[in-house]
Structure formats: structure tokens, C-alpha cells
Tab-separated table of C-alpha atoms in Angstrom:
chain	number	residue	atom	x	y	z
N	1	MET	CA	16.553	81.602	-67.201
N	2	PRO	CA	16.054	81.101	-71.426
N	3	ILE	CA	14.723	83.336	-73.609
N	4	ALA	CA	11.560	82.670	-75.117
N	5	PRO	CA	11.193	83.353	-79.060
N	6	SER	CA	9.569	85.959	-80.230
N	7	PRO	CA	6.249	84.674	-81.829
N	8	ALA	CA	5.908	87.475	-84.449
N	9	VAL	CA	9.231	85.782	-85.231
N	10	LEU	CA	7.550	82.405	-85.271
N	11	ARG	CA	3.796	83.919	-86.868
N	12	ALA	CA	6.488	85.267	-89.891
N	13	GLY	CA	7.481	81.966	-90.252
N	14	ASP	CA	4.467	79.479	-90.455
N	15	LEU	CA	3.182	82.724	-92.721
N	16	LEU	CA	6.133	82.294	-95.128
N	17	GLU	CA	6.222	77.945	-94.207
N	18	PHE	CA	2.101	78.663	-95.601
N	19	LEU	CA	3.234	80.345	-97.731
N	20	GLN	CA	5.897	78.467	-99.573
N	21	LYS	CA	3.231	75.590	-100.435
N	22	ARG	CA	1.156	77.135	-102.076
N	23	PRO	CA	3.892	79.771	-104.974
N	24	THR	CA	1.514	80.142	-107.375
N	25	GLU	CA	-0.925	81.323	-105.257
N	26	ALA	CA	-2.298	85.019	-104.526
N	27	CYS	CA	-3.182	84.770	-100.793
N	28	SER	CA	-5.207	87.573	-98.585
N	29	VAL	CA	-5.014	89.091	-95.558
N	30	SER	CA	-8.261	87.669	-93.858
N	31	GLU	CA	-7.063	83.682	-96.112
N	32	LEU	CA	-3.672	84.027	-95.056
N	33	ALA	CA	-4.321	84.675	-91.503
N	34	ARG	CA	-7.099	82.559	-90.072
N	35	ALA	CA	-4.584	79.588	-92.403
N	36	VAL	CA	-2.034	80.474	-89.922
N	37	GLY	CA	-4.076	80.645	-86.789
N	38	ILE	CA	-3.580	84.633	-85.983
N	39	PRO	CA	-5.725	87.424	-86.063
N	40	ARG	CA	-6.395	90.140	-89.046
N	41	ALA	CA	-4.210	92.698	-87.890
N	42	THR	CA	-1.653	90.853	-86.191
N	43	CYS	CA	-1.287	89.376	-89.927
N	44	ASP	CA	-1.578	92.654	-92.276
N	45	ALA	CA	1.267	93.637	-89.237
N	46	ILE	CA	4.354	91.211	-89.701
N	47	LEU	CA	3.419	90.847	-93.926
N	48	GLN	CA	3.771	94.511	-94.229
N	49	ALA	CA	7.233	93.474	-92.676
N	50	LEU	CA	8.466	90.796	-94.666
N	51	ALA	CA	7.150	93.378	-97.536
N	52	VAL	CA	9.702	95.476	-96.894
N	53	HIS	CA	12.543	92.868	-96.882
N	54	ARG	CA	11.245	91.051	-100.434
N	55	LEU	CA	10.232	87.771	-98.426
N	56	VAL	CA	6.529	88.395	-99.254
N	57	THR	CA	5.583	90.341	-102.380
N	58	ARG	CA	2.207	92.374	-101.418
N	59	ARG	CA	-0.479	92.981	-104.793
N	60	GLU	CA	-3.451	94.496	-105.376
N	61	GLU	CA	-5.551	92.565	-107.919
N	62	GLY	CA	-9.195	93.992	-106.094
N	63	ARG	CA	-8.556	93.000	-103.108
N	64	ARG	CA	-4.742	92.868	-101.115
N	65	GLN	CA	-3.125	89.976	-101.999
N	66	TYR	CA	0.335	88.531	-100.591
N	67	VAL	CA	2.750	86.275	-102.916
N	68	LEU	CA	6.669	84.636	-101.740
N	69	GLY	CA	8.930	87.177	-102.517
N	70	PRO	CA	12.375	87.545	-104.787
N	71	ALA	CA	13.858	87.659	-101.732
N	72	ASN	CA	13.448	84.229	-101.052
N	73	ILE	CA	15.853	83.116	-103.780
N	74	GLY	CA	18.936	83.931	-102.136
N	75	LEU	CA	18.381	83.052	-98.985
N	76	GLY	CA	17.131	79.722	-100.998
N	77	GLU	CA	20.749	79.547	-102.703
N	78	ALA	CA	22.916	80.937	-99.241
N	79	ALA	CA	20.569	77.618	-97.478
N	80	ARG	CA	21.757	75.291	-99.902
N	81	ARG	CA	25.882	76.795	-99.632
N	82	ALA	CA	25.673	76.989	-95.675
N	83	ASN	CA	25.218	72.553	-96.571
N	84	PRO	CA	29.098	71.133	-97.512
N	85	MET	CA	27.399	68.275	-98.225
N	86	LEU	CA	24.670	69.356	-100.454
N	87	PRO	CA	26.773	70.367	-103.767
N	88	ALA	CA	28.323	66.519	-104.688
N	89	ALA	CA	24.417	64.943	-102.916
N	90	ARG	CA	22.864	67.619	-105.995
N	91	VAL	CA	25.546	65.775	-108.642
N	92	ALA	CA	25.181	61.604	-107.529
N	93	ALA	CA	21.114	63.074	-107.688
N	94	GLU	CA	20.487	64.119	-110.842
N	95	GLN	CA	22.782	61.296	-112.121
N	96	LEU	CA	20.693	59.263	-110.624
N	97	ALA	CA	18.085	60.535	-111.759
N	98	ARG	CA	18.733	60.756	-114.960
N	99	ALA	CA	19.920	57.148	-115.083
N	100	MET	CA	16.941	55.395	-114.019
N	101	ARG	CA	14.265	58.002	-115.578
N	102	THR	CA	12.967	58.002	-112.952
N	103	CYS	CA	12.425	61.445	-109.469
N	104	VAL	CA	15.057	61.749	-106.913
N	105	ALA	CA	14.513	63.985	-104.098
N	106	VAL	CA	17.453	64.987	-101.521
N	107	SER	CA	16.641	65.208	-98.650
N	108	ILE	CA	18.246	66.842	-95.163
N	109	ARG	CA	17.147	66.654	-91.537
N	110	ASP	CA	16.607	70.509	-89.920
N	111	GLY	CA	16.141	69.915	-86.848
N	112	ASP	CA	12.667	67.277	-86.094
N	113	MET	CA	11.629	67.191	-89.840
N	114	ILE	CA	12.842	65.868	-93.111
N	115	ARG	CA	12.671	68.626	-95.829
N	116	VAL	CA	13.311	68.458	-99.140
N	117	ALA	CA	16.611	70.705	-100.321
N	118	GLU	CA	16.536	69.244	-104.379
N	119	VAL	CA	14.716	67.262	-106.651
N	120	PHE	CA	15.780	65.526	-109.928
N	121	ASP	CA	12.299	64.103	-111.696
N	122	PHE	CA	13.417	62.657	-115.150
N	123	ALA	CA	10.219	59.741	-114.980
N	124	PRO	CA	7.565	59.067	-116.617
N	125	MET	CA	4.217	61.803	-116.729
N	126	LEU	CA	2.097	59.587	-114.124
N	127	ALA	CA	4.983	58.713	-111.636
N	128	LEU	CA	5.515	59.418	-107.806
N	129	ARG	CA	6.974	62.363	-106.963
N	130	VAL	CA	8.000	64.697	-104.684
N	131	ARG	CA	8.423	68.830	-103.953
N	132	VAL	CA	11.448	70.377	-103.574
N	133	GLY	CA	9.725	72.165	-99.698
N	134	GLN	CA	7.629	68.870	-98.722
N	135	ALA	CA	8.628	68.732	-94.895
N	136	ILE	CA	6.949	65.796	-92.253
N	137	ALA	CA	7.638	64.923	-88.844
N	138	LEU	CA	10.524	63.285	-88.528
N	139	VAL	CA	8.999	59.742	-86.164
N	140	PRO	CA	7.845	56.792	-87.235
N	141	PRO	CA	7.832	55.457	-89.609
N	142	PHE	CA	10.128	58.189	-91.078
N	143	GLY	CA	13.538	59.289	-91.524
N	144	ALA	CA	15.119	56.322	-90.300
N	145	VAL	CA	17.738	56.354	-92.316
N	146	PHE	CA	18.563	59.136	-90.655
N	147	VAL	CA	18.663	57.811	-87.307
N	148	ALA	CA	19.607	55.063	-88.275
N	149	TRP	CA	23.248	55.708	-86.929
N	150	ASP	CA	22.481	58.128	-84.614
N	151	GLU	CA	23.128	58.223	-81.007
N	152	ASP	CA	19.047	59.672	-80.478
N	153	ALA	CA	18.134	56.962	-82.560
N	154	GLU	CA	16.109	56.059	-78.960
N	155	GLN	CA	14.604	59.057	-78.773
N	156	TRP	CA	12.724	58.378	-82.550
N	157	ILE	CA	11.719	55.589	-81.501
N	158	ALA	CA	10.597	56.610	-78.521
N	159	ALA	CA	8.145	57.845	-80.355
N	160	ALA	CA	5.911	54.972	-80.906
N	161	ASP	CA	3.172	53.854	-78.655
N	162	THR	CA	3.434	50.744	-77.556
N	163	GLU	CA	7.013	48.275	-75.672
N	164	GLU	CA	6.325	46.269	-78.747
N	165	ASP	CA	6.671	48.413	-81.463
N	166	ARG	CA	9.342	50.086	-79.864
N	167	ASN	CA	11.218	47.260	-79.715
N	168	ARG	CA	10.246	45.990	-83.974
N	169	TYR	CA	11.963	50.234	-85.084
N	170	ARG	CA	15.115	48.921	-83.382
N	171	LEU	CA	14.550	45.777	-85.425
N	172	ALA	CA	14.166	47.902	-88.320
N	173	LEU	CA	16.859	50.789	-88.084
N	174	ALA	CA	19.765	47.101	-86.892
N	175	GLU	CA	18.393	46.628	-90.545
N	176	VAL	CA	18.602	49.548	-92.238
N	177	ARG	CA	22.432	49.708	-90.448
N	178	ARG	CA	22.935	46.022	-92.070
N	179	ARG	CA	21.788	46.826	-95.717
N	180	GLY	CA	22.807	50.719	-96.171
N	181	TYR	CA	19.344	51.641	-96.955
N	182	SER	CA	16.015	52.373	-95.544
N	183	VAL	CA	12.136	51.175	-97.490
N	184	GLY	CA	9.400	52.785	-96.532
N	185	GLY	CA	6.954	49.617	-98.504
N	186	SER	CA	2.847	50.150	-98.856
N	187	ALA	CA	0.623	46.230	-98.792
N	188	SER	CA	-1.310	48.857	-101.366
N	189	ARG	CA	-0.963	52.088	-102.193
N	190	THR	CA	-3.776	54.494	-102.298
N	191	PRO	CA	-4.343	54.485	-98.367
N	192	GLU	CA	-0.853	55.135	-97.612
N	193	LEU	CA	0.538	57.966	-100.321
N	194	GLU	CA	-2.899	59.308	-99.641
N	195	MET	CA	-1.520	59.870	-96.058
N	196	ILE	CA	2.009	61.004	-96.800
N	197	GLU	CA	0.173	63.190	-99.428
N	198	ARG	CA	-2.460	64.878	-96.458
N	199	LEU	CA	1.097	64.704	-93.894
N	200	ALA	CA	3.575	66.300	-96.676
N	201	GLU	CA	0.581	69.582	-96.977
N	202	ALA	CA	-0.108	69.951	-94.024
N	203	SER	CA	0.194	73.920	-92.837
N	204	ASP	CA	3.366	73.524	-90.580
N	205	ALA	CA	2.008	76.065	-88.339
N	206	ALA	CA	1.078	75.144	-84.677
N	207	SER	CA	-3.088	73.227	-85.271
N	208	GLY	CA	-1.876	72.240	-88.003
N	209	PHE	CA	1.809	69.505	-86.418
N	210	TYR	CA	-1.240	68.997	-83.770
N	211	ASP	CA	-3.030	67.762	-86.660
N	212	ARG	CA	-0.584	65.737	-88.265
N	213	SER	CA	1.003	64.379	-85.325
N	214	LEU	CA	-2.647	63.142	-84.445
N	215	GLN	CA	-2.537	61.750	-88.240
N	216	LEU	CA	0.373	59.620	-87.668
N	217	ASP	CA	-1.354	57.237	-86.319
N	218	GLU	CA	-3.227	55.897	-89.298
N	219	LEU	CA	0.054	54.556	-90.220
N	220	THR	CA	0.566	51.253	-88.939
N	221	LEU	CA	4.529	49.543	-88.340
N	222	SER	CA	3.044	46.633	-90.829
N	223	ARG	CA	3.601	49.127	-93.862
N	224	TYR	CA	7.239	49.538	-92.945
N	225	LEU	CA	9.632	46.945	-94.444
N	226	ASP	CA	11.396	46.012	-91.688
N	227	THR	CA	13.211	43.103	-91.927
N	228	ASP	CA	14.985	42.111	-95.701
N	229	VAL	CA	12.422	40.544	-98.553
N	230	ASP	CA	12.629	37.379	-99.699
N	231	ASP	CA	14.351	37.697	-104.474
N	232	ALA	CA	10.850	36.072	-105.097
N	233	ALA	CA	8.280	37.627	-102.876
N	234	THR	CA	6.327	39.947	-104.010
N	235	VAL	CA	6.472	44.090	-103.051
N	236	ARG	CA	4.445	47.617	-102.989
N	237	VAL	CA	7.345	49.634	-102.073
N	238	GLY	CA	6.733	53.484	-100.910
N	239	GLN	CA	10.285	54.503	-101.307
N	240	ILE	CA	13.927	53.951	-100.730
N	241	SER	CA	16.609	56.425	-99.053
N	242	ALA	CA	20.532	55.935	-98.701
N	243	PRO	CA	21.944	58.098	-96.190
N	244	VAL	CA	24.827	60.752	-97.397
N	245	PHE	CA	27.705	60.906	-95.016
N	246	GLY	CA	30.006	63.685	-93.677
N	247	PRO	CA	33.026	63.765	-92.402
N	248	ASP	CA	32.340	62.878	-88.096
N	249	GLU	CA	30.247	59.503	-90.698
N	250	ARG	CA	26.937	61.226	-89.298
N	251	VAL	CA	24.304	60.966	-92.927
N	252	THR	CA	23.976	65.474	-93.908
N	253	ALA	CA	21.495	63.504	-96.691
N	254	SER	CA	19.712	61.079	-98.065
N	255	LEU	CA	18.743	60.615	-101.307
N	256	LEU	CA	14.510	59.207	-102.152
N	257	VAL	CA	13.474	57.354	-104.247
N	258	PRO	CA	9.521	57.245	-104.620
N	259	GLY	CA	8.470	53.285	-105.165
N	260	PRO	CA	7.351	51.817	-108.908
N	261	ASP	CA	3.691	52.849	-109.366
N	262	ARG	CA	3.843	48.650	-109.332
N	263	ARG	CA	4.090	45.562	-107.112
N	264	VAL	CA	8.688	44.453	-107.852
N	265	THR	CA	9.756	40.703	-106.486
N	266	GLY	CA	12.681	40.946	-104.313
N	267	ALA	CA	15.348	41.303	-106.340
N	268	GLU	CA	13.732	44.335	-108.085
N	269	LEU	CA	14.100	45.897	-104.612
N	270	HIS	CA	17.783	44.702	-103.389
N	271	ALA	CA	18.945	45.630	-107.568
N	272	LEU	CA	16.718	49.220	-107.746
N	273	ALA	CA	18.853	49.957	-103.573
N	274	GLU	CA	21.736	48.827	-104.802
N	275	ARG	CA	21.941	52.010	-107.677
N	276	ILE	CA	20.850	54.170	-105.317
N	277	THR	CA	22.762	53.581	-101.926
N	278	ALA	CA	25.563	53.174	-105.277
N	279	ALA	CA	24.703	56.674	-105.728
N	280	ALA	CA	25.097	57.573	-102.024
N	281	ARG	CA	28.394	56.245	-101.341
N	282	GLU	CA	29.693	58.854	-104.864
N	283	ALA	CA	28.200	61.448	-102.830
N	284	THR	CA	29.936	60.339	-100.116
N	285	ARG	CA	33.183	59.477	-101.028
N	286	SER	CA	32.853	63.183	-103.804
N	287	ALA	CA	32.971	65.180	-100.316
N	288	GLY	CA	34.929	63.884	-97.893
N	289	GLY	CA	32.796	62.420	-96.460
N	290	ARG	CA	32.542	58.834	-94.133
N	291	ALA	CA	30.725	56.396	-93.905
N	292	PRO	CA	30.709	54.304	-90.530
N	293	ASP	CA	31.649	50.299	-90.596
N	294	PRO	CA	29.409	48.043	-91.015
N	295	PRO	CA	28.035	45.893	-87.976
N	296	PRO	CA	29.294	42.659	-87.505
N	297	ARG	CA	27.233	39.945	-89.606
């Protein structure tokens, strides 16, 4: 009989996830209990246990409040060292961000989520950005670059609502494999990008996860560029992601660059994508990884 996860540990994880998304905010016990949907007394007991290990820090400023504790710094650094591909991806991402004067994120697969592990930001003040720790569910159209070369791609595709959509996603993944990168597109900036921001900000507690999953229905496949773009055509790009492969030819990380806050031509898109994929190839090479052979044209 399988052993069920400890409810207290799951709730502790929910609390840490909530605080991680608000690193400059101090939250009361009542606020945290409401945020993750647990009784106040239970929340209080868990926070006190986390405080013993300095995973949270208790503040007395009129009322008892908590912030993330310093022990998380060591855990975060240890988690980076646990992924041998991250150092190479970090070097490639920083060099690319400096050269392009943009924001480059290193993302990794975290179970059924995609999580931002590193960000190098040399973009202008009003450019699009991502933050370390942001996570989003690995469901269509998100995370295509992580599943395109994977044997569980059909599981990702199966999350689509209709057979027509599933067939379009199969074509989309084939296109990602052919060109070596994925493109998230948007016909207009506001609806798509505001939705992505809301998904990234949503709590990863159970209630927040289900809310986020329901909101995904608002994102349509038409916003996802599943075919190549003519050089003369103009499109609005949400992001471009290129894979970093490990020694087993599996995608271990991706370099993600938010798209320009303007429409670009197909020629501009291809030039941007080539710079990003070249950086990802260098990260793969320097870390001893190996990219799969490209599919026949």
C-alpha cells in the first residue's frame, strides 16, 4: 500500500511557496492561514516548526508576522549545485543577456511545473521580465521545449480539450524539434501577457493550482506559433525558448527570452531565435551534454 504524503509537510511547502513569491512582505499567521486554506492554529504550529530551522523568521511588529528565513539561501544554492547543467546554462544566459541587452531566464522542469531558476536582466526599464522562482503548470501551450524531445510528449498533448487541438499540438512539437526552439506568440499583448502574469503569481496551494488550471482554458492554441513564419510576415512574440540537453539527450533546462514589446518580422524572429539557440547549444556543449540528432526534413 503506498504511503501518503504528510499533510503537515505539504502545508509547510504551501506556506514556503507563498512567502517565496512575496520576499519583501511580512505576513501574519491569519493572512497565511487564509492564503493556503488551513486552520489558523495549524498554520501557527507549522510556522513555529519552520522557524526552529530558520526557514521562516518571526517578526514582532505590533502583531506576529513571518518572512522567509535565511536558511533558504543555503537550500537554494544547494539546489543549484544539485543540477550539474545549471552552471553552464547560467554562463550562457548571462553572456546572452549582456550581448542582447535583454532579460534571459534559465528555466528547469520541476515535476509537473516549469520553474525559473536564474534570471540575468540587462533589459531596458520597461521591458518584459521574469523572476526567479516563478512557476507555471507544464500543460499546453506551456513548456513545449521541455517535452518536444521527450517520450512523455503524448501525456502533455493529452491535456488539450479536443482531438483537433491535440493534433495541432503534435504538429507544434514536430516544428519545435525541426527548428530547435519554441516560440510563444501573441496576437495582442494585453490578454496573453496578463494571463501569464496571473498564472505565475497564483499560489501553488491546492486551491490556487485548480484555479490556475481553469484559467488555462482562456489561452487558445491560436496564440501559439506552431508553424514557421514567413520572413516578411509580422508577429508579436511572447517568448522564445531554446533547450539545454544533458548527456542522456534529455532537456535539462531552457534559455527563455521574453519577446520584444512590439511586432517583429519573421526575419527578425529567426535572427533572435538563432542567437538564443546558439547560446543554448554552447551551454549543452560546455556541460558535456548531447543534443539528439535533428529529424529528417
